[in-house]
Amino acid sequence: MKLGIVGLPNVGKSTLFNAITNAGAESANYPFCTIDPNVGIVAVPDSRLDWLSGFYRPKKTTPAVVEFVDIAGLVKGASHGEGLGNKFLANIRECAAIVHVVRCFDDENVIHVEGSTDPIRDMDIIDLELILADAEMVDRRIDKAQKAAKADKKFLHEAQVFEGLKTWLNNGQSARTYLEQVDAEDAALIATSELLSLKPVIYAANLDEDGFAHPAGVGYYQQVADRAAAEGAQVIPVCAKLEAEIAELPAEEKSLFLDDLGIDQSGLDRLIQASYTLLGLISFLTAGEDECRAWTITRGTKAPQAAGKIHSDFERGFIRAETISFEDLKACGSMAAAREKGLIRSEGKDYVVQDGDIILFRFNV
């Protein structure tokens, strides 16, 4: 899963990204790696995997991971190449979702590129740049469809669909909201394009330490929350400065630090969980003495396709999935006890994998 972090300069975007990458570096179970100067991978927190690792004491524990891309250069005019806009807008196209960092604090020592703190204005600037970039792409799609229609009239409808979308975008509205205006077939056609404003959004409201402890009482945060609710998006309160401090702590000290703050999860953990919810993702688990591992799949995935996440041979030669829920295994204390109680199920090719399933796949090729 790849998430693109966007935002205006000086809103805390890079501070949050640095905290994320430090968190990855400190992960005991998954080695942090930098693919590119602005790309980092961090482990997905999963208490179930932690329990299995403590239970089996495997040679290796591998969590699911999230890839974060720090998209720099988004300022007014980015869609036309201002800053480093075109280059970094291209990076967003590869991401499954956008994390939009919005500044929700006043600090005279941190200059705001627009001169003042105004979350709605800042959100509008970023949204407009994504929409303008999309309008250029839609123009190219229309031109391509019109040329193809000279040989095959079926492309005339495609051109008409994207003409309607172009008008919508030119009115400053996102491609996401346009999908609500068309039927399922046309929506599927639009989804074949790599439009930025089609991507689901999580707003990361960057607060100062006092605001992070009580976000509901911060007017700036409420503005972002109201906007997110109207769009059907998610909003997560974060304190980028605090996340940077948390990321530098040893694992055993992190929970104590959070307890002192009166919160049970870091902003990063909540951000990752929100990403899973937004994208309809779940994790199933495999466990044993060699390795305990979490695997990310889309909710609704059937057993053979889940097996294919491990290896294509598992899907091709799928026989059955020996399955138990994590909660059942934990309650029983061992696989042997769970088997005696009949809690280990033999599931076939039509079984829809559930979040937290522990699975042993049987296959033959």
GROMACS .gro file of C-alpha atoms in nm:
model
  365
    1MET     CA    1   0.000   0.000   0.000
    2LYS     CA    2   0.145   0.334  -0.108
    3LEU     CA    3   0.022   0.665   0.037
    4GLY     CA    4   0.122   1.006  -0.095
    5ILE     CA    5   0.170   1.284   0.161
    6VAL     CA    6   0.077   1.628   0.023
    7GLY     CA    7   0.042   1.974   0.168
    8LEU     CA    8   0.164   2.331   0.137
    9PRO     CA    9   0.517   2.420   0.255
   10ASN     CA   10   0.557   2.469   0.631
   11VAL     CA   11   0.243   2.281   0.734
   12GLY     CA   12   0.442   1.999   0.901
   13LYS     CA   13   0.439   1.758   0.608
   14SER     CA   14   0.813   1.685   0.603
   15THR     CA   15   0.827   1.668   0.983
   16LEU     CA   16   0.555   1.404   0.975
   17PHE     CA   17   0.731   1.214   0.697
   18ASN     CA   18   1.058   1.220   0.892
   19ALA     CA   19   0.875   1.087   1.197
   20ILE     CA   20   0.729   0.809   0.982
   21THR     CA   21   1.068   0.709   0.846
   22ASN     CA   22   1.224   0.716   1.192
   23ALA     CA   23   0.944   0.491   1.314
   24GLY     CA   24   1.032   0.250   1.037
   25ALA     CA   25   1.400   0.258   1.128
   26GLU     CA   26   1.320   0.175   1.488
   27SER     CA   27   1.095  -0.120   1.401
   28ALA     CA   28   1.248  -0.431   1.553
   29ASN     CA   29   1.073  -0.666   1.314
   30TYR     CA   30   1.095  -0.492   0.980
   31PRO     CA   31   1.407  -0.318   0.853
   32PHE     CA   32   1.333   0.032   0.736
   33CYS     CA   33   1.440   0.099   0.381
   34THR     CA   34   1.460   0.412   0.174
   35ILE     CA   35   1.371   0.339  -0.187
   36ASP     CA   36   1.422   0.700  -0.289
   37PRO     CA   37   1.506   1.015  -0.087
   38ASN     CA   38   1.135   1.089  -0.049
   39VAL     CA   39   1.002   0.734  -0.001
   40GLY     CA   40   0.990   0.534   0.322
   41ILE     CA   41   0.842   0.205   0.437
   42VAL     CA   42   0.706   0.146   0.786
   43ALA     CA   43   0.554  -0.157   0.956
   44VAL     CA   44   0.179  -0.170   1.016
   45PRO     CA   45   0.118  -0.201   1.393
   46ASP     CA   46  -0.068  -0.525   1.468
   47SER     CA   47  -0.102  -0.654   1.824
   48ARG     CA   48  -0.218  -0.992   1.687
   49LEU     CA   49   0.111  -1.042   1.505
   50ASP     CA   50   0.300  -0.935   1.818
   51TRP     CA   51   0.113  -1.201   2.019
   52LEU     CA   52   0.181  -1.473   1.761
   53SER     CA   53   0.548  -1.380   1.753
   54GLY     CA   54   0.568  -1.410   2.131
   55PHE     CA   55   0.383  -1.742   2.119
   56TYR     CA   56   0.578  -1.914   1.839
   57ARG     CA   57   0.917  -1.744   1.886
   58PRO     CA   58   0.974  -1.771   1.509
   59LYS     CA   59   1.301  -1.718   1.325
   60LYS     CA   60   1.139  -1.425   1.148
   61THR     CA   61   0.842  -1.194   1.201
   62THR     CA   62   0.718  -0.993   0.903
   63PRO     CA   63   0.445  -0.732   0.945
   64ALA     CA   64   0.239  -0.580   0.668
   65VAL     CA   65   0.393  -0.255   0.549
   66VAL     CA   66   0.287   0.085   0.423
   67GLU     CA   67   0.492   0.289   0.180
   68PHE     CA   68   0.478   0.666   0.228
   69VAL     CA   69   0.580   0.906  -0.047
   70ASP     CA   70   0.663   1.263   0.053
   71ILE     CA   71   0.525   1.474  -0.231
   72ALA     CA   72   0.716   1.802  -0.227
   73GLY     CA   73   0.667   2.118  -0.430
   74LEU     CA   74   0.290   2.161  -0.408
   75VAL     CA   75   0.229   2.535  -0.419
   76LYS     CA   76  -0.008   2.754  -0.619
   77GLY     CA   77   0.058   2.679  -0.986
   78ALA     CA   78   0.198   2.329  -0.923
   79SER     CA   79  -0.026   2.188  -1.196
   80HIS     CA   80   0.151   2.420  -1.441
   81GLY     CA   81   0.500   2.340  -1.316
   82GLU     CA   82   0.544   2.592  -1.034
   83GLY     CA   83   0.783   2.468  -0.767
   84LEU     CA   84   0.854   2.107  -0.861
   85GLY     CA   85   0.488   2.048  -0.924
   86ASN     CA   86   0.474   1.837  -1.238
   87LYS     CA   87   0.738   1.593  -1.116
   88PHE     CA   88   0.572   1.533  -0.782
   89LEU     CA   89   0.217   1.530  -0.911
   90ALA     CA   90   0.331   1.236  -1.124
   91ASN     CA   91   0.440   1.058  -0.804
   92ILE     CA   92   0.090   1.088  -0.658
   93ARG     CA   93  -0.057   0.900  -0.954
   94GLU     CA   94   0.115   0.584  -0.828
   95CYS     CA   95  -0.038   0.611  -0.480
   96ALA     CA   96  -0.352   0.433  -0.360
   97ALA     CA   97  -0.461   0.728  -0.146
   98ILE     CA   98  -0.359   1.080  -0.051
   99VAL     CA   99  -0.268   1.197   0.299
  100HIS     CA  100  -0.331   1.572   0.296
  101VAL     CA  101  -0.148   1.744   0.583
  102VAL     CA  102  -0.326   2.061   0.696
  103ARG     CA  103  -0.177   2.309   0.941
  104CYS     CA  104  -0.405   2.362   1.240
  105PHE     CA  105  -0.186   2.567   1.474
  106ASP     CA  106  -0.055   2.921   1.505
  107ASP     CA  107   0.319   2.978   1.552
  108GLU     CA  108   0.485   3.306   1.466
  109ASN     CA  109   0.819   3.122   1.448
  110VAL     CA  110   0.696   2.901   1.164
  111ILE     CA  111   0.614   3.118   0.864
  112HIS     CA  112   0.308   3.015   0.665
  113VAL     CA  113   0.360   3.037   0.289
  114GLU     CA  114   0.020   3.212   0.258
  115GLY     CA  115   0.086   3.446   0.551
  116SER     CA  116  -0.164   3.306   0.802
  117THR     CA  117  -0.322   2.986   0.932
  118ASP     CA  118  -0.638   2.906   0.736
  119PRO     CA  119  -0.709   2.532   0.692
  120ILE     CA  120  -0.995   2.572   0.442
  121ARG     CA  121  -0.796   2.805   0.217
  122ASP     CA  122  -0.497   2.569   0.230
  123MET     CA  123  -0.714   2.267   0.146
  124ASP     CA  124  -0.869   2.456  -0.145
  125ILE     CA  125  -0.525   2.539  -0.288
  126ILE     CA  126  -0.412   2.177  -0.291
  127ASP     CA  127  -0.747   2.048  -0.418
  128LEU     CA  128  -0.746   2.298  -0.704
  129GLU     CA  129  -0.396   2.201  -0.815
  130LEU     CA  130  -0.497   1.834  -0.829
  131ILE     CA  131  -0.815   1.922  -1.022
  132LEU     CA  132  -0.627   2.142  -1.271
  133ALA     CA  133  -0.375   1.865  -1.332
  134ASP     CA  134  -0.666   1.625  -1.390
  135ALA     CA  135  -0.826   1.862  -1.640
  136GLU     CA  136  -0.515   1.842  -1.856
  137MET     CA  137  -0.523   1.463  -1.843
  138VAL     CA  138  -0.894   1.457  -1.931
  139ASP     CA  139  -0.824   1.677  -2.234
  140ARG     CA  140  -0.575   1.421  -2.358
  141ARG     CA  141  -0.819   1.137  -2.293
  142ILE     CA  142  -1.093   1.315  -2.492
  143ASP     CA  143  -0.856   1.378  -2.782
  144LYS     CA  144  -0.749   1.013  -2.786
  145ALA     CA  145  -1.110   0.889  -2.779
  146GLN     CA  146  -1.215   1.125  -3.059
  147LYS     CA  147  -0.935   1.000  -3.281
  148ALA     CA  148  -1.021   0.637  -3.203
  149ALA     CA  149  -1.388   0.707  -3.283
  150LYS     CA  150  -1.299   0.768  -3.649
  151ALA     CA  151  -1.231   0.394  -3.674
  152ASP     CA  152  -1.476   0.269  -3.410
  153LYS     CA  153  -1.789   0.464  -3.313
  154LYS     CA  154  -1.798   0.305  -2.965
  155PHE     CA  155  -1.535   0.558  -2.855
  156LEU     CA  156  -1.781   0.842  -2.910
  157HIS     CA  157  -1.948   0.757  -2.580
  158GLU     CA  158  -1.612   0.760  -2.402
  159ALA     CA  159  -1.542   1.106  -2.540
  160GLN     CA  160  -1.885   1.223  -2.421
  161VAL     CA  161  -1.829   1.085  -2.068
  162PHE     CA  162  -1.497   1.264  -2.034
  163GLU     CA  163  -1.641   1.585  -2.183
  164GLY     CA  164  -1.893   1.583  -1.899
  165LEU     CA  165  -1.611   1.523  -1.648
  166LYS     CA  166  -1.408   1.807  -1.801
  167THR     CA  167  -1.695   2.052  -1.742
  168TRP     CA  168  -1.724   1.927  -1.383
  169LEU     CA  169  -1.350   1.974  -1.319
  170ASN     CA  170  -1.352   2.319  -1.478
  171ASN     CA  171  -1.611   2.416  -1.216
  172GLY     CA  172  -1.353   2.331  -0.947
  173GLN     CA  173  -1.508   1.999  -0.842
  174SER     CA  174  -1.320   1.674  -0.793
  175ALA     CA  175  -1.350   1.363  -1.009
  176ARG     CA  176  -1.453   1.172  -0.692
  177THR     CA  177  -1.771   1.374  -0.664
  178TYR     CA  178  -1.846   1.336  -1.035
  179LEU     CA  179  -1.874   0.958  -0.996
  180GLU     CA  180  -2.190   1.021  -0.795
  181GLN     CA  181  -2.345   1.190  -1.100
  182VAL     CA  182  -2.304   0.903  -1.348
  183ASP     CA  183  -2.412   0.539  -1.374
  184ALA     CA  184  -2.194   0.244  -1.273
  185GLU     CA  185  -2.073   0.177  -1.628
  186ASP     CA  186  -1.953   0.533  -1.685
  187ALA     CA  187  -1.802   0.545  -1.335
  188ALA     CA  188  -1.601   0.230  -1.418
  189LEU     CA  189  -1.482   0.395  -1.740
  190ILE     CA  190  -1.365   0.706  -1.554
  191ALA     CA  191  -1.191   0.485  -1.297
  192THR     CA  192  -0.961   0.355  -1.572
  193SER     CA  193  -0.793   0.696  -1.578
  194GLU     CA  194  -0.517   0.792  -1.334
  195LEU     CA  195  -0.687   1.104  -1.206
  196LEU     CA  196  -0.551   1.257  -0.888
  197SER     CA  197  -0.884   1.385  -0.760
  198LEU     CA  198  -1.030   1.034  -0.789
  199LYS     CA  199  -0.806   0.910  -0.508
  200PRO     CA  200  -0.949   0.874  -0.157
  201VAL     CA  201  -0.821   1.131   0.092
  202ILE     CA  202  -0.725   1.128   0.458
  203TYR     CA  203  -0.677   1.470   0.613
  204ALA     CA  204  -0.398   1.477   0.870
  205ALA     CA  205  -0.478   1.780   1.086
  206ASN     CA  206  -0.142   1.889   1.225
  207LEU     CA  207  -0.193   2.037   1.572
  208ASP     CA  208   0.042   2.164   1.839
  209GLU     CA  209   0.085   1.953   2.154
  210ASP     CA  210  -0.198   2.119   2.348
  211GLY     CA  211  -0.435   2.089   2.054
  212PHE     CA  212  -0.344   1.726   1.990
  213ALA     CA  213  -0.446   1.634   2.344
  214HIS     CA  214  -0.794   1.789   2.291
  215PRO     CA  215  -0.853   1.828   1.916
  216ALA     CA  216  -1.231   1.870   1.947
  217GLY     CA  217  -1.171   2.201   2.120
  218VAL     CA  218  -0.955   2.344   1.840
  219GLY     CA  219  -1.145   2.557   1.590
  220TYR     CA  220  -0.901   2.487   1.307
  221TYR     CA  221  -0.939   2.112   1.358
  222GLN     CA  222  -1.318   2.139   1.358
  223GLN     CA  223  -1.304   2.317   1.022
  224VAL     CA  224  -1.106   2.027   0.874
  225ALA     CA  225  -1.335   1.770   1.037
  226ASP     CA  226  -1.646   1.938   0.895
  227ARG     CA  227  -1.490   1.952   0.548
  228ALA     CA  228  -1.390   1.585   0.567
  229ALA     CA  229  -1.741   1.485   0.676
  230ALA     CA  230  -1.894   1.672   0.383
  231GLU     CA  231  -1.660   1.494   0.140
  232GLY     CA  232  -1.693   1.149   0.294
  233ALA     CA  233  -1.321   1.163   0.375
  234GLN     CA  234  -1.142   1.083   0.702
  235VAL     CA  235  -0.959   1.320   0.934
  236ILE     CA  236  -0.688   1.218   1.179
  237PRO     CA  237  -0.546   1.456   1.442
  238VAL     CA  238  -0.167   1.443   1.452
  239CYS     CA  239   0.112   1.644   1.608
  240ALA     CA  240   0.406   1.607   1.369
  241LYS     CA  241   0.650   1.746   1.625
  242LEU     CA  242   0.529   1.495   1.884
  243GLU     CA  243   0.538   1.209   1.632
  244ALA     CA  244   0.905   1.289   1.568
  245GLU     CA  245   0.976   1.260   1.942
  246ILE     CA  246   0.779   0.935   1.974
  247ALA     CA  247   0.960   0.781   1.677
  248GLU     CA  248   1.298   0.826   1.846
  249LEU     CA  249   1.194   0.636   2.161
  250PRO     CA  250   1.268   0.267   2.223
  251ALA     CA  251   0.959   0.050   2.177
  252GLU     CA  252   0.911  -0.011   2.551
  253GLU     CA  253   0.911   0.362   2.624
  254LYS     CA  254   0.661   0.461   2.354
  255SER     CA  255   0.354   0.330   2.538
  256LEU     CA  256   0.464   0.503   2.861
  257PHE     CA  257   0.510   0.828   2.673
  258LEU     CA  258   0.164   0.799   2.517
  259ASP     CA  259   0.011   0.714   2.856
  260ASP     CA  260   0.161   1.033   2.999
  261LEU     CA  261  -0.006   1.226   2.719
  262GLY     CA  262  -0.338   1.054   2.789
  263ILE     CA  263  -0.365   0.891   2.445
  264ASP     CA  264  -0.360   0.523   2.353
  265GLN     CA  265  -0.220   0.544   1.998
  266SER     CA  266   0.026   0.763   1.814
  267GLY     CA  267  -0.102   0.968   1.523
  268LEU     CA  268   0.099   0.747   1.287
  269ASP     CA  269  -0.074   0.431   1.411
  270ARG     CA  270  -0.413   0.594   1.368
  271LEU     CA  271  -0.315   0.716   1.022
  272ILE     CA  272  -0.224   0.364   0.910
  273GLN     CA  273  -0.545   0.217   1.052
  274ALA     CA  274  -0.750   0.490   0.883
  275SER     CA  275  -0.577   0.407   0.555
  276TYR     CA  276  -0.680   0.042   0.585
  277THR     CA  277  -1.041   0.141   0.654
  278LEU     CA  278  -1.049   0.395   0.371
  279LEU     CA  279  -0.913   0.148   0.115
  280GLY     CA  280  -1.116  -0.149   0.240
  281LEU     CA  281  -0.812  -0.349   0.345
  282ILE     CA  282  -0.773  -0.624   0.606
  283SER     CA  283  -0.494  -0.855   0.720
  284PHE     CA  284  -0.480  -1.232   0.747
  285LEU     CA  285  -0.199  -1.408   0.928
  286THR     CA  286   0.029  -1.706   0.880
  287ALA     CA  287   0.213  -1.845   1.181
  288GLY     CA  288   0.473  -2.105   1.269
  289GLU     CA  289   0.824  -2.155   1.402
  290ASP     CA  290   0.986  -2.037   1.079
  291GLU     CA  291   0.788  -1.717   1.033
  292CYS     CA  292   0.487  -1.522   1.159
  293ARG     CA  293   0.354  -1.283   0.899
  294ALA     CA  294   0.069  -1.044   0.826
  295TRP     CA  295  -0.066  -1.024   0.471
  296THR     CA  296  -0.271  -0.735   0.336
  297ILE     CA  297  -0.573  -0.809   0.115
  298THR     CA  298  -0.887  -0.630   0.005
  299ARG     CA  299  -1.196  -0.700   0.215
  300GLY     CA  300  -1.407  -0.961   0.034
  301THR     CA  301  -1.110  -1.157  -0.105
  302LYS     CA  302  -1.172  -1.531  -0.135
  303ALA     CA  303  -0.933  -1.795  -0.003
  304PRO     CA  304  -0.759  -1.891  -0.333
  305GLN     CA  305  -0.682  -1.528  -0.414
  306ALA     CA  306  -0.556  -1.469  -0.060
  307ALA     CA  307  -0.330  -1.772  -0.106
  308GLY     CA  308  -0.203  -1.612  -0.425
  309LYS     CA  309  -0.070  -1.319  -0.220
  310ILE     CA  310   0.181  -1.565  -0.073
  311HIS     CA  311   0.269  -1.741  -0.399
  312SER     CA  312   0.096  -1.791  -0.733
  313ASP     CA  313   0.136  -2.170  -0.695
  314PHE     CA  314  -0.078  -2.154  -0.379
  315GLU     CA  315  -0.364  -2.007  -0.579
  316ARG     CA  316  -0.317  -2.226  -0.885
  317GLY     CA  317  -0.310  -2.550  -0.686
  318PHE     CA  318  -0.546  -2.443  -0.404
  319ILE     CA  319  -0.711  -2.735  -0.220
  320ARG     CA  320  -0.836  -2.585   0.107
  321ALA     CA  321  -0.760  -2.330   0.377
  322GLU     CA  322  -0.725  -2.453   0.735
  323THR     CA  323  -0.850  -2.150   0.924
  324ILE     CA  324  -0.894  -2.023   1.278
  325SER     CA  325  -0.967  -1.674   1.399
  326PHE     CA  326  -0.695  -1.508   1.602
  327GLU     CA  327  -0.932  -1.454   1.894
  328ASP     CA  328  -1.018  -1.825   1.907
  329LEU     CA  329  -0.653  -1.928   1.906
  330LYS     CA  330  -0.565  -1.677   2.175
  331ALA     CA  331  -0.855  -1.793   2.393
  332CYS     CA  332  -0.757  -2.160   2.355
  333GLY     CA  333  -0.387  -2.101   2.408
  334SER     CA  334  -0.268  -2.351   2.147
  335MET     CA  335  -0.357  -2.501   1.810
  336ALA     CA  336  -0.395  -2.844   1.973
  337ALA     CA  337  -0.655  -2.713   2.219
  338ALA     CA  338  -0.834  -2.525   1.939
  339ARG     CA  339  -0.843  -2.842   1.727
  340GLU     CA  340  -0.994  -3.040   2.017
  341LYS     CA  341  -1.273  -2.782   2.039
  342GLY     CA  342  -1.334  -2.800   1.665
  343LEU     CA  343  -1.238  -2.438   1.609
  344ILE     CA  344  -1.000  -2.503   1.319
  345ARG     CA  345  -1.214  -2.501   1.006
  346SER     CA  346  -1.148  -2.645   0.661
  347GLU     CA  347  -1.260  -2.380   0.413
  348GLY     CA  348  -1.299  -2.417   0.037
  349LYS     CA  349  -1.249  -2.191  -0.264
  350ASP     CA  350  -1.563  -1.983  -0.196
  351TYR     CA  351  -1.460  -1.886   0.157
  352VAL     CA  352  -1.424  -1.510   0.206
  353VAL     CA  353  -1.121  -1.443   0.425
  354GLN     CA  354  -1.191  -1.243   0.742
  355ASP     CA  355  -0.971  -0.989   0.919
  356GLY     CA  356  -0.751  -1.170   1.171
  357ASP     CA  357  -0.787  -1.517   1.018
  358ILE     CA  358  -0.485  -1.741   1.078
  359ILE     CA  359  -0.457  -1.964   0.774
  360LEU     CA  360  -0.260  -2.268   0.662
  361PHE     CA  361  -0.312  -2.318   0.287
  362ARG     CA  362  -0.314  -2.670   0.141
  363PHE     CA  363  -0.227  -2.685  -0.227
  364ASN     CA  364  -0.095  -2.918  -0.495
  365VAL     CA  365   0.073  -2.830  -0.825
   0.00000   0.00000   0.00000
